[in-house]
């Protein structure tokens, strides 16, 4: 059920010219460390994060959205915008947008 989320995120990210790299981190990014309750932690490295942080429209191109929470994390003295998203079927994905 939730395994198909990466098959939706990756082709979408490849079609976005401002996204230069994508990484999967956290428990799902480490072999043997996740279970069916683990979320997906996706880092986007982009030269224009505003396109993704000023609107949530891009999320609906991936999958139907139930909830989207706007947050920030601190990294190397910079505030990095994040989106905690719960897609239909209860699939939780944390997106972070790192500048390049």
PDB file of C-alpha atoms in Angstrom:
ATOM      1  CA  UNK A   1       0.000   0.000   0.000  1.00  0.00           C
ATOM      2  CA  UNK A   2       2.491   2.697   1.100  1.00  0.00           C
ATOM      3  CA  UNK A   3       5.412   1.332  -0.937  1.00  0.00           C
ATOM      4  CA  UNK A   4       4.036   3.032  -4.020  1.00  0.00           C
ATOM      5  CA  UNK A   5       4.599   6.522  -2.572  1.00  0.00           C
ATOM      6  CA  UNK A   6       8.242   6.575  -3.696  1.00  0.00           C
ATOM      7  CA  UNK A   7       7.145   5.499  -7.178  1.00  0.00           C
ATOM      8  CA  UNK A   8       5.029   8.668  -7.234  1.00  0.00           C
ATOM      9  CA  UNK A   9       7.469  11.076  -5.559  1.00  0.00           C
ATOM     10  CA  UNK A  10      10.562  10.222  -7.621  1.00  0.00           C
ATOM     11  CA  UNK A  11       9.068  10.676 -11.128  1.00  0.00           C
ATOM     12  CA  UNK A  12       7.411  13.887  -9.962  1.00  0.00           C
ATOM     13  CA  UNK A  13      10.733  15.214  -8.563  1.00  0.00           C
ATOM     14  CA  UNK A  14      12.547  14.267 -11.779  1.00  0.00           C
ATOM     15  CA  UNK A  15      10.070  16.400 -13.724  1.00  0.00           C
ATOM     16  CA  UNK A  16      10.822  19.468 -11.558  1.00  0.00           C
ATOM     17  CA  UNK A  17      13.731  21.470 -12.995  1.00  0.00           C
ATOM     18  CA  UNK A  18      14.436  23.263  -9.692  1.00  0.00           C
ATOM     19  CA  UNK A  19      14.901  20.009  -7.750  1.00  0.00           C
ATOM     20  CA  UNK A  20      18.495  18.945  -8.264  1.00  0.00           C
ATOM     21  CA  UNK A  21      18.705  15.959  -5.875  1.00  0.00           C
ATOM     22  CA  UNK A  22      16.457  13.814  -3.679  1.00  0.00           C
ATOM     23  CA  UNK A  23      17.494  11.727  -0.698  1.00  0.00           C
ATOM     24  CA  UNK A  24      15.624   9.299   1.511  1.00  0.00           C
ATOM     25  CA  UNK A  25      16.876   9.523   5.091  1.00  0.00           C
ATOM     26  CA  UNK A  26      15.717   8.245   8.455  1.00  0.00           C
ATOM     27  CA  UNK A  27      14.611   4.706   9.189  1.00  0.00           C
ATOM     28  CA  UNK A  28      13.396   4.032   5.627  1.00  0.00           C
ATOM     29  CA  UNK A  29      16.738   5.216   4.284  1.00  0.00           C
ATOM     30  CA  UNK A  30      18.581   2.635   6.379  1.00  0.00           C
ATOM     31  CA  UNK A  31      18.333  -0.996   5.346  1.00  0.00           C
ATOM     32  CA  UNK A  32      16.450  -3.128   7.850  1.00  0.00           C
ATOM     33  CA  UNK A  33      15.576  -0.246  10.189  1.00  0.00           C
ATOM     34  CA  UNK A  34      11.944   0.459   9.218  1.00  0.00           C
ATOM     35  CA  UNK A  35       8.581  -1.158   9.776  1.00  0.00           C
ATOM     36  CA  UNK A  36       5.057  -0.593   8.446  1.00  0.00           C
ATOM     37  CA  UNK A  37       4.592   2.390  10.787  1.00  0.00           C
ATOM     38  CA  UNK A  38       7.761   4.210   9.697  1.00  0.00           C
ATOM     39  CA  UNK A  39       7.327   7.470   7.842  1.00  0.00           C
ATOM     40  CA  UNK A  40       9.273   8.640   4.802  1.00  0.00           C
ATOM     41  CA  UNK A  41      11.835  11.413   5.313  1.00  0.00           C
ATOM     42  CA  UNK A  42      12.557  13.023   1.950  1.00  0.00           C
ATOM     43  CA  UNK A  43      15.139  15.764   1.428  1.00  0.00           C
ATOM     44  CA  UNK A  44      14.878  17.891  -1.690  1.00  0.00           C
ATOM     45  CA  UNK A  45      17.906  19.927  -2.729  1.00  0.00           C
ATOM     46  CA  UNK A  46      16.566  22.803  -4.758  1.00  0.00           C
ATOM     47  CA  UNK A  47      17.519  26.163  -6.176  1.00  0.00           C
ATOM     48  CA  UNK A  48      13.978  27.509  -5.576  1.00  0.00           C
ATOM     49  CA  UNK A  49      12.192  26.201  -2.505  1.00  0.00           C
ATOM     50  CA  UNK A  50       9.571  28.983  -2.606  1.00  0.00           C
ATOM     51  CA  UNK A  51       7.699  27.161  -5.365  1.00  0.00           C
ATOM     52  CA  UNK A  52       7.088  24.302  -2.924  1.00  0.00           C
ATOM     53  CA  UNK A  53       6.672  26.269   0.300  1.00  0.00           C
ATOM     54  CA  UNK A  54       4.287  29.006  -0.851  1.00  0.00           C
ATOM     55  CA  UNK A  55       1.690  26.594  -2.216  1.00  0.00           C
ATOM     56  CA  UNK A  56       0.608  23.043  -1.522  1.00  0.00           C
ATOM     57  CA  UNK A  57      -0.608  22.394  -5.071  1.00  0.00           C
ATOM     58  CA  UNK A  58       2.432  20.298  -5.936  1.00  0.00           C
ATOM     59  CA  UNK A  59       1.558  17.776  -3.228  1.00  0.00           C
ATOM     60  CA  UNK A  60      -1.682  16.854  -4.974  1.00  0.00           C
ATOM     61  CA  UNK A  61       0.332  15.842  -8.039  1.00  0.00           C
ATOM     62  CA  UNK A  62       1.849  13.081  -5.891  1.00  0.00           C
ATOM     63  CA  UNK A  63      -1.228  11.760  -4.074  1.00  0.00           C
ATOM     64  CA  UNK A  64      -4.379  13.043  -2.361  1.00  0.00           C
ATOM     65  CA  UNK A  65      -3.471  14.972   0.784  1.00  0.00           C
ATOM     66  CA  UNK A  66      -5.256  14.583   4.104  1.00  0.00           C
ATOM     67  CA  UNK A  67      -3.063  16.918   6.207  1.00  0.00           C
ATOM     68  CA  UNK A  68      -0.118  19.248   5.579  1.00  0.00           C
ATOM     69  CA  UNK A  69       1.726  20.915   8.457  1.00  0.00           C
ATOM     70  CA  UNK A  70       4.221  23.707   7.764  1.00  0.00           C
ATOM     71  CA  UNK A  71       7.336  23.493   9.902  1.00  0.00           C
ATOM     72  CA  UNK A  72      11.019  24.464   9.904  1.00  0.00           C
ATOM     73  CA  UNK A  73      14.149  22.775  11.125  1.00  0.00           C
ATOM     74  CA  UNK A  74      17.466  24.393  11.941  1.00  0.00           C
ATOM     75  CA  UNK A  75      20.478  23.158   9.966  1.00  0.00           C
ATOM     76  CA  UNK A  76      23.918  24.800   9.937  1.00  0.00           C
ATOM     77  CA  UNK A  77      22.429  27.991  11.327  1.00  0.00           C
ATOM     78  CA  UNK A  78      19.749  28.163   8.610  1.00  0.00           C
ATOM     79  CA  UNK A  79      16.019  27.593   8.837  1.00  0.00           C
ATOM     80  CA  UNK A  80      15.010  24.826   6.442  1.00  0.00           C
ATOM     81  CA  UNK A  81      11.332  24.727   5.454  1.00  0.00           C
ATOM     82  CA  UNK A  82       9.637  21.374   5.888  1.00  0.00           C
ATOM     83  CA  UNK A  83       6.226  19.927   5.187  1.00  0.00           C
ATOM     84  CA  UNK A  84       4.840  17.101   7.300  1.00  0.00           C
ATOM     85  CA  UNK A  85       2.261  15.490   5.021  1.00  0.00           C
ATOM     86  CA  UNK A  86      -0.223  12.716   5.544  1.00  0.00           C
ATOM     87  CA  UNK A  87      -1.428  11.396   2.222  1.00  0.00           C
ATOM     88  CA  UNK A  88      -4.481   9.237   1.668  1.00  0.00           C
ATOM     89  CA  UNK A  89      -4.221   5.772   3.181  1.00  0.00           C
ATOM     90  CA  UNK A  90      -2.390   7.389   6.128  1.00  0.00           C
ATOM     91  CA  UNK A  91       1.008   7.527   4.416  1.00  0.00           C
ATOM     92  CA  UNK A  92       3.205  10.029   6.306  1.00  0.00           C
ATOM     93  CA  UNK A  93       5.993  11.849   4.485  1.00  0.00           C
ATOM     94  CA  UNK A  94       8.256  14.571   5.891  1.00  0.00           C
ATOM     95  CA  UNK A  95       9.650  16.775   3.111  1.00  0.00           C
ATOM     96  CA  UNK A  96      12.606  19.129   3.741  1.00  0.00           C
ATOM     97  CA  UNK A  97      13.850  21.731   1.236  1.00  0.00           C
ATOM     98  CA  UNK A  98      17.588  22.373   1.335  1.00  0.00           C
ATOM     99  CA  UNK A  99      19.131  25.198  -0.709  1.00  0.00           C
ATOM    100  CA  UNK A 100      21.891  24.434  -3.184  1.00  0.00           C
TER     101      UNK A 100
END
